XYZ file of C-alpha atoms in Angstrom:
376
model
C 24.929 14.377 17.455
C 26.937 11.121 17.134
C 27.568 12.135 13.458
C 28.724 15.301 14.412
C 31.081 14.231 16.903
C 32.484 11.815 14.540
C 32.612 14.269 12.071
C 34.387 16.986 14.570
C 37.048 14.089 15.661
C 38.013 13.050 11.838
C 38.339 17.076 11.434
C 40.809 17.127 14.481
C 42.559 13.999 13.675
C 43.736 15.423 9.978
C 44.386 18.955 11.359
C 46.912 17.400 13.942
C 49.034 15.456 11.475
C 48.896 18.432 9.308
C 50.217 21.373 12.095
C 53.841 20.935 13.662
C 53.694 20.927 17.153
C 50.243 19.895 17.763
C 49.462 17.256 20.597
C 49.142 14.199 19.114
C 45.286 12.954 18.624
C 44.004 10.146 20.857
C 41.236 8.680 18.227
C 41.481 6.663 15.706
C 44.287 6.197 13.001
C 43.519 9.597 11.126
C 39.995 9.451 11.892
C 38.925 6.119 10.404
C 37.450 4.750 13.301
C 35.039 7.668 13.348
C 34.375 7.785 9.593
C 33.461 4.240 9.936
C 31.071 5.407 12.444
C 29.424 7.785 10.574
C 29.294 5.438 7.408
C 27.821 2.650 9.867
C 24.897 4.993 11.407
C 24.005 6.297 7.941
C 23.800 3.195 5.859
C 21.711 1.323 9.243
C 19.180 3.922 8.948
C 18.774 3.942 5.427
C 18.461 0.050 5.770
C 16.328 0.382 8.443
C 13.928 3.107 6.711
C 13.797 0.706 3.832
C 12.699 -2.145 5.440
C 10.256 -0.388 7.368
C 8.650 1.631 4.599
C 8.646 -1.713 2.278
C 6.611 -3.192 5.253
C 3.792 -0.399 5.447
C 3.881 0.795 1.948
C 3.261 -2.417 0.138
C -0.565 -2.879 0.502
C -0.794 -4.822 -2.633
C -1.733 -8.010 -0.902
C -4.234 -6.417 1.618
C -7.905 -6.721 0.407
C -9.402 -4.074 3.333
C -8.655 -0.904 1.941
C -11.021 2.119 2.653
C -11.827 4.785 0.055
C -11.894 7.840 1.270
C -13.159 11.342 -0.096
C -11.742 14.717 0.939
C -13.550 18.047 0.259
C -11.663 21.396 0.229
C -13.766 23.889 -0.728
C -11.318 27.229 -0.454
C -13.763 29.004 1.229
C -12.003 30.854 4.345
C -13.069 33.706 6.971
C -16.690 32.973 8.012
C -17.059 35.746 9.990
C -16.357 38.391 7.288
C -17.985 36.383 5.015
C -21.660 36.618 7.091
C -20.926 39.960 7.580
C -20.969 40.583 3.742
C -23.671 38.237 2.848
C -25.384 37.420 5.978
C -25.478 34.256 8.223
C -27.986 32.195 6.351
C -26.683 33.102 2.681
C -23.215 32.416 4.060
C -23.655 28.980 5.199
C -25.908 28.012 2.390
C -22.899 28.815 0.232
C -20.715 26.940 2.097
C -22.640 23.899 2.655
C -23.905 23.970 -1.460
C -20.488 24.255 -2.395
C -19.494 20.943 -0.360
C -22.919 18.986 -1.203
C -21.220 19.756 -4.960
C -17.510 19.026 -4.524
C -18.580 15.913 -2.480
C -21.285 14.625 -5.021
C -18.023 15.100 -7.796
C -16.028 13.013 -5.658
C -18.724 10.108 -5.207
C -18.964 9.903 -8.776
C -15.178 8.670 -9.115
C -15.280 5.801 -7.170
C -17.157 3.493 -4.537
C -16.314 6.098 -1.940
C -16.515 4.444 2.069
C -15.919 7.482 3.395
C -16.264 11.553 3.175
C -14.258 13.919 5.357
C -15.012 17.736 5.244
C -12.853 20.318 7.156
C -13.142 21.735 10.596
C -15.919 24.151 11.659
C -17.224 24.002 7.951
C -20.820 24.212 9.416
C -20.157 27.479 11.614
C -23.046 26.842 14.073
C -24.196 24.150 16.242
C -25.108 20.500 14.753
C -27.708 18.583 16.840
C -29.008 21.358 18.895
C -29.947 24.058 16.238
C -30.447 27.920 17.393
C -32.915 28.733 14.626
C -35.764 26.957 12.380
C -32.888 27.729 9.808
C -30.480 25.697 11.503
C -32.854 22.537 11.949
C -33.377 22.882 8.496
C -29.627 23.210 7.250
C -29.453 19.909 10.501
C -31.566 18.153 8.065
C -30.312 18.654 4.647
C -26.583 17.570 5.885
C -28.425 14.406 7.261
C -30.116 14.012 4.090
C -26.901 14.330 1.793
C -25.455 11.500 3.991
C -28.291 9.194 3.638
C -28.162 9.420 -0.263
C -24.621 8.985 -0.232
C -24.962 6.155 1.715
C -21.227 6.451 3.528
C -20.410 8.219 6.891
C -19.714 11.670 6.698
C -17.114 13.545 8.978
C -17.438 16.992 9.230
C -16.577 19.991 12.113
C -19.011 22.203 13.502
C -20.231 23.226 16.934
C -21.567 21.170 19.557
C -23.315 22.592 22.526
C -24.043 20.757 25.640
C -25.236 22.403 29.253
C -24.813 25.658 27.988
C -21.146 25.107 27.135
C -19.899 24.906 23.357
C -17.165 22.828 22.045
C -15.518 22.498 18.530
C -16.202 19.342 17.597
C -15.633 16.689 15.129
C -19.168 14.987 13.864
C -19.025 11.337 12.784
C -22.856 11.037 10.830
C -23.886 7.681 9.668
C -26.119 7.563 7.094
C -29.728 6.725 8.496
C -31.095 3.324 7.668
C -34.230 3.386 9.341
C -35.292 7.017 11.414
C -33.100 9.836 11.818
C -29.270 9.585 11.213
C -26.920 8.749 14.147
C -23.721 10.795 15.132
C -20.933 10.382 17.182
C -18.696 13.253 18.450
C -15.052 14.253 19.017
C -14.508 17.536 21.027
C -11.177 19.216 19.777
C -8.965 18.194 23.064
C -6.292 21.361 22.332
C -8.433 24.753 21.473
C -6.257 27.460 20.112
C -4.653 29.482 22.988
C -7.055 32.899 23.481
C -8.624 32.824 20.333
C -10.502 29.622 21.253
C -10.046 29.230 24.633
C -9.354 31.350 27.718
C -7.739 29.742 30.763
C -10.076 30.317 33.773
C -7.768 32.591 35.822
C -7.544 34.688 32.628
C -11.397 34.891 32.051
C -13.054 37.756 33.497
C -15.502 40.633 32.050
C -12.772 43.168 32.337
C -10.218 41.141 30.071
C -12.945 40.451 28.075
C -13.681 44.043 27.009
C -10.115 44.629 26.514
C -10.133 41.248 24.046
C -13.499 40.883 22.900
C -11.865 38.599 20.097
C -11.320 36.032 22.956
C -12.777 32.511 22.323
C -15.727 30.608 24.646
C -15.091 27.019 23.777
C -14.146 24.495 26.336
C -11.669 21.625 25.931
C -12.477 18.059 24.972
C -10.735 14.982 26.579
C -8.784 13.922 23.734
C -7.193 10.538 22.686
C -10.767 9.106 21.898
C -11.446 6.250 19.507
C -14.622 6.718 17.151
C -16.422 3.486 15.508
C -17.551 4.017 11.699
C -20.021 1.201 10.168
C -19.132 1.149 6.797
C -21.593 0.504 3.865
C -20.354 -3.288 3.473
C -20.413 -4.089 7.003
C -16.914 -3.362 7.852
C -16.018 -1.053 11.384
C -13.694 1.313 10.804
C -12.063 2.616 14.541
C -10.434 6.335 13.716
C -8.157 8.409 15.958
C -9.956 12.009 15.228
C -7.596 15.053 15.687
C -8.933 19.015 14.967
C -6.230 21.238 14.101
C -4.140 22.086 17.039
C -4.635 18.769 18.365
C -1.757 17.400 15.675
C 0.966 18.900 17.221
C 0.956 17.131 20.333
C 1.746 13.275 19.989
C -0.184 12.120 23.160
C -3.649 12.524 21.539
C -2.932 10.106 18.407
C -0.707 7.932 20.584
C -3.844 7.401 23.209
C -6.372 6.367 20.380
C -3.865 3.931 18.785
C -3.266 2.325 21.925
C -7.279 2.138 22.091
C -7.314 0.209 18.531
C -7.651 3.077 16.459
C -6.486 1.996 12.430
C -6.463 5.440 10.725
C -6.231 9.195 11.815
C -8.276 11.632 10.766
C -7.741 15.087 10.961
C -9.597 17.732 10.335
C -8.254 21.434 10.361
C -8.877 25.171 9.630
C -5.785 26.447 8.274
C -6.764 29.590 6.826
C -5.350 31.480 9.558
C -1.829 30.806 9.105
C -2.019 30.669 4.880
C 1.110 32.769 4.214
C 4.391 31.699 3.416
C 5.583 27.831 3.882
C 3.742 27.824 6.868
C 0.580 25.326 5.716
C 3.469 22.901 4.513
C 4.878 23.090 7.747
C 1.778 22.374 9.547
C 1.206 19.433 7.240
C 4.614 18.124 7.711
C 3.731 18.326 11.599
C 0.947 16.321 11.010
C 2.810 13.749 9.047
C 4.662 12.769 12.336
C 1.625 11.520 13.930
C 1.295 8.997 11.179
C 5.026 8.268 11.664
C 5.124 7.844 15.578
C 2.315 5.407 15.531
C 2.261 3.947 11.860
C -0.937 4.638 10.961
C -2.391 6.055 8.124
C -3.575 9.758 7.964
C -6.860 11.526 6.155
C -6.626 15.376 6.382
C -9.135 17.900 5.423
C -8.494 21.490 5.478
C -10.833 24.330 4.273
C -7.821 26.166 2.282
C -5.053 23.744 1.838
C -3.119 21.648 2.302
C -5.199 18.870 2.681
C -3.689 15.262 2.069
C -3.683 11.367 2.155
C -0.451 10.265 4.854
C 0.912 6.932 4.580
C 2.287 5.421 7.834
C 5.835 6.086 6.762
C 5.030 9.875 6.481
C 4.546 10.072 2.823
C 1.880 12.379 1.037
C -0.124 10.061 -1.715
C -2.375 12.668 -2.653
C -2.443 16.892 -1.867
C -5.045 19.659 -2.556
C -2.578 22.487 -2.123
C -3.107 26.173 -0.299
C -6.233 27.871 -1.876
C -7.068 25.571 -4.497
C -10.982 24.032 -4.276
C -11.460 20.571 -5.097
C -11.550 16.575 -3.494
C -9.510 13.694 -3.959
C -10.548 10.093 -3.624
C -7.820 7.574 -2.172
C -7.646 4.132 -1.298
C -6.364 3.974 2.678
C -5.392 0.646 4.156
C -6.221 0.446 7.865
C -3.420 -0.478 9.963
C -4.730 -2.811 12.843
C -1.459 -3.839 14.865
C 1.826 -2.230 13.894
C 4.049 -1.196 16.904
C 6.882 1.620 17.327
C 8.841 2.814 20.288
C 6.527 5.945 20.466
C 3.432 3.801 21.111
C 5.701 1.490 23.608
C 7.167 4.238 25.767
C 5.303 7.807 24.523
C 7.207 10.973 23.822
C 10.321 9.803 25.249
C 13.090 10.605 23.320
C 13.287 14.790 24.889
C 13.032 13.217 28.574
C 15.584 11.254 27.842
C 18.167 13.652 26.074
C 17.293 15.993 29.016
C 18.040 13.591 31.405
C 21.157 12.055 29.910
C 22.858 15.879 29.070
C 22.117 16.595 33.175
C 23.772 13.310 33.613
C 26.760 14.372 31.342
C 26.771 17.644 32.722
C 27.228 16.355 35.876
C 30.015 14.332 35.799
C 32.038 17.073 34.035
C 31.275 19.532 36.515
C 32.415 17.111 38.776
C 35.631 16.125 37.358
C 36.261 20.269 36.924
C 35.691 20.739 40.422
C 36.494 18.094 42.544
C 40.268 17.957 43.766
C 42.764 16.277 41.501
C 44.014 13.999 44.735
C 40.715 12.790 45.219
C 40.072 11.840 41.581
C 43.438 9.446 42.219
C 45.789 11.834 39.934
C 49.250 11.657 40.940
C 51.825 14.901 40.050
C 55.646 14.291 39.995
C 58.038 17.265 40.824
């Protein structure tokens, strides 16, 4: 805004000097002051950006890297898949594909953490609804045990009659059964995933049978993962729509999260440049918190994002594959967003309201009350 105002003042200054009879311009000499302001702002931001980018992206001296494997199977629209193949065969195809891609990723390096997308296991985990579901649960646990690394994946969580869209953080079993922590999606997509209580009724559901039944989670949580080398990694989980809202990531990082892990199903928005727009919005959560981010989607764009919002590696839209990358957890980085929250919008609103109030007051308060003298 300041640069635009300075540019306008510069144009006005030159126009006033070149048009005969125009009123004298009261700014700097031929807009020189305004040009200097523009240069100072641009150069200042470039310098600040260069310093901060170097600060966070130069991790060669760090020894606490975490090697993350991300899987993108490019399998979409599970409901249609189940209708054409049958529920069991669809689940079999989905899991076998993710097992195979994960095995390929594990062969490429000493992976510390595996991440699969949102709702990649399209049923409840840990509370099976059938014997087949219980067998699938055991297969996932056995795979994590063989891999020897924590596995993050999306599924449904059942709790006292309610179901949640959840991310499961499965720890490899050392003795006995594997253990897991869960994060429940805090911002389910309106209507298709969650319906407000005031709108939810049998009549409305008869009219709109596609409406969802999931409940929202608390958000802003930290999940601790034990890595195979004895380290503990504290992550801020986000599921799909959660990444649109800064407060979830901010709350988790304030509690000590060192990395953001986002799992998403973007297949419903795979047209045009929408997947890249969603990726860019997700990147802002890393910029605001200065934490790296691992993002796994079922159909793209999956990515490794730096604390400055750059994309180290990506898997594009409608591509099948995996990526393996070293990510450096960030322990104590500070930012204005972490200190003050999402402050810019409210501050801009209050500032604009104040300026507008002053302008209106000057317009309507009589001239004599403002101390202006008129000469006849």
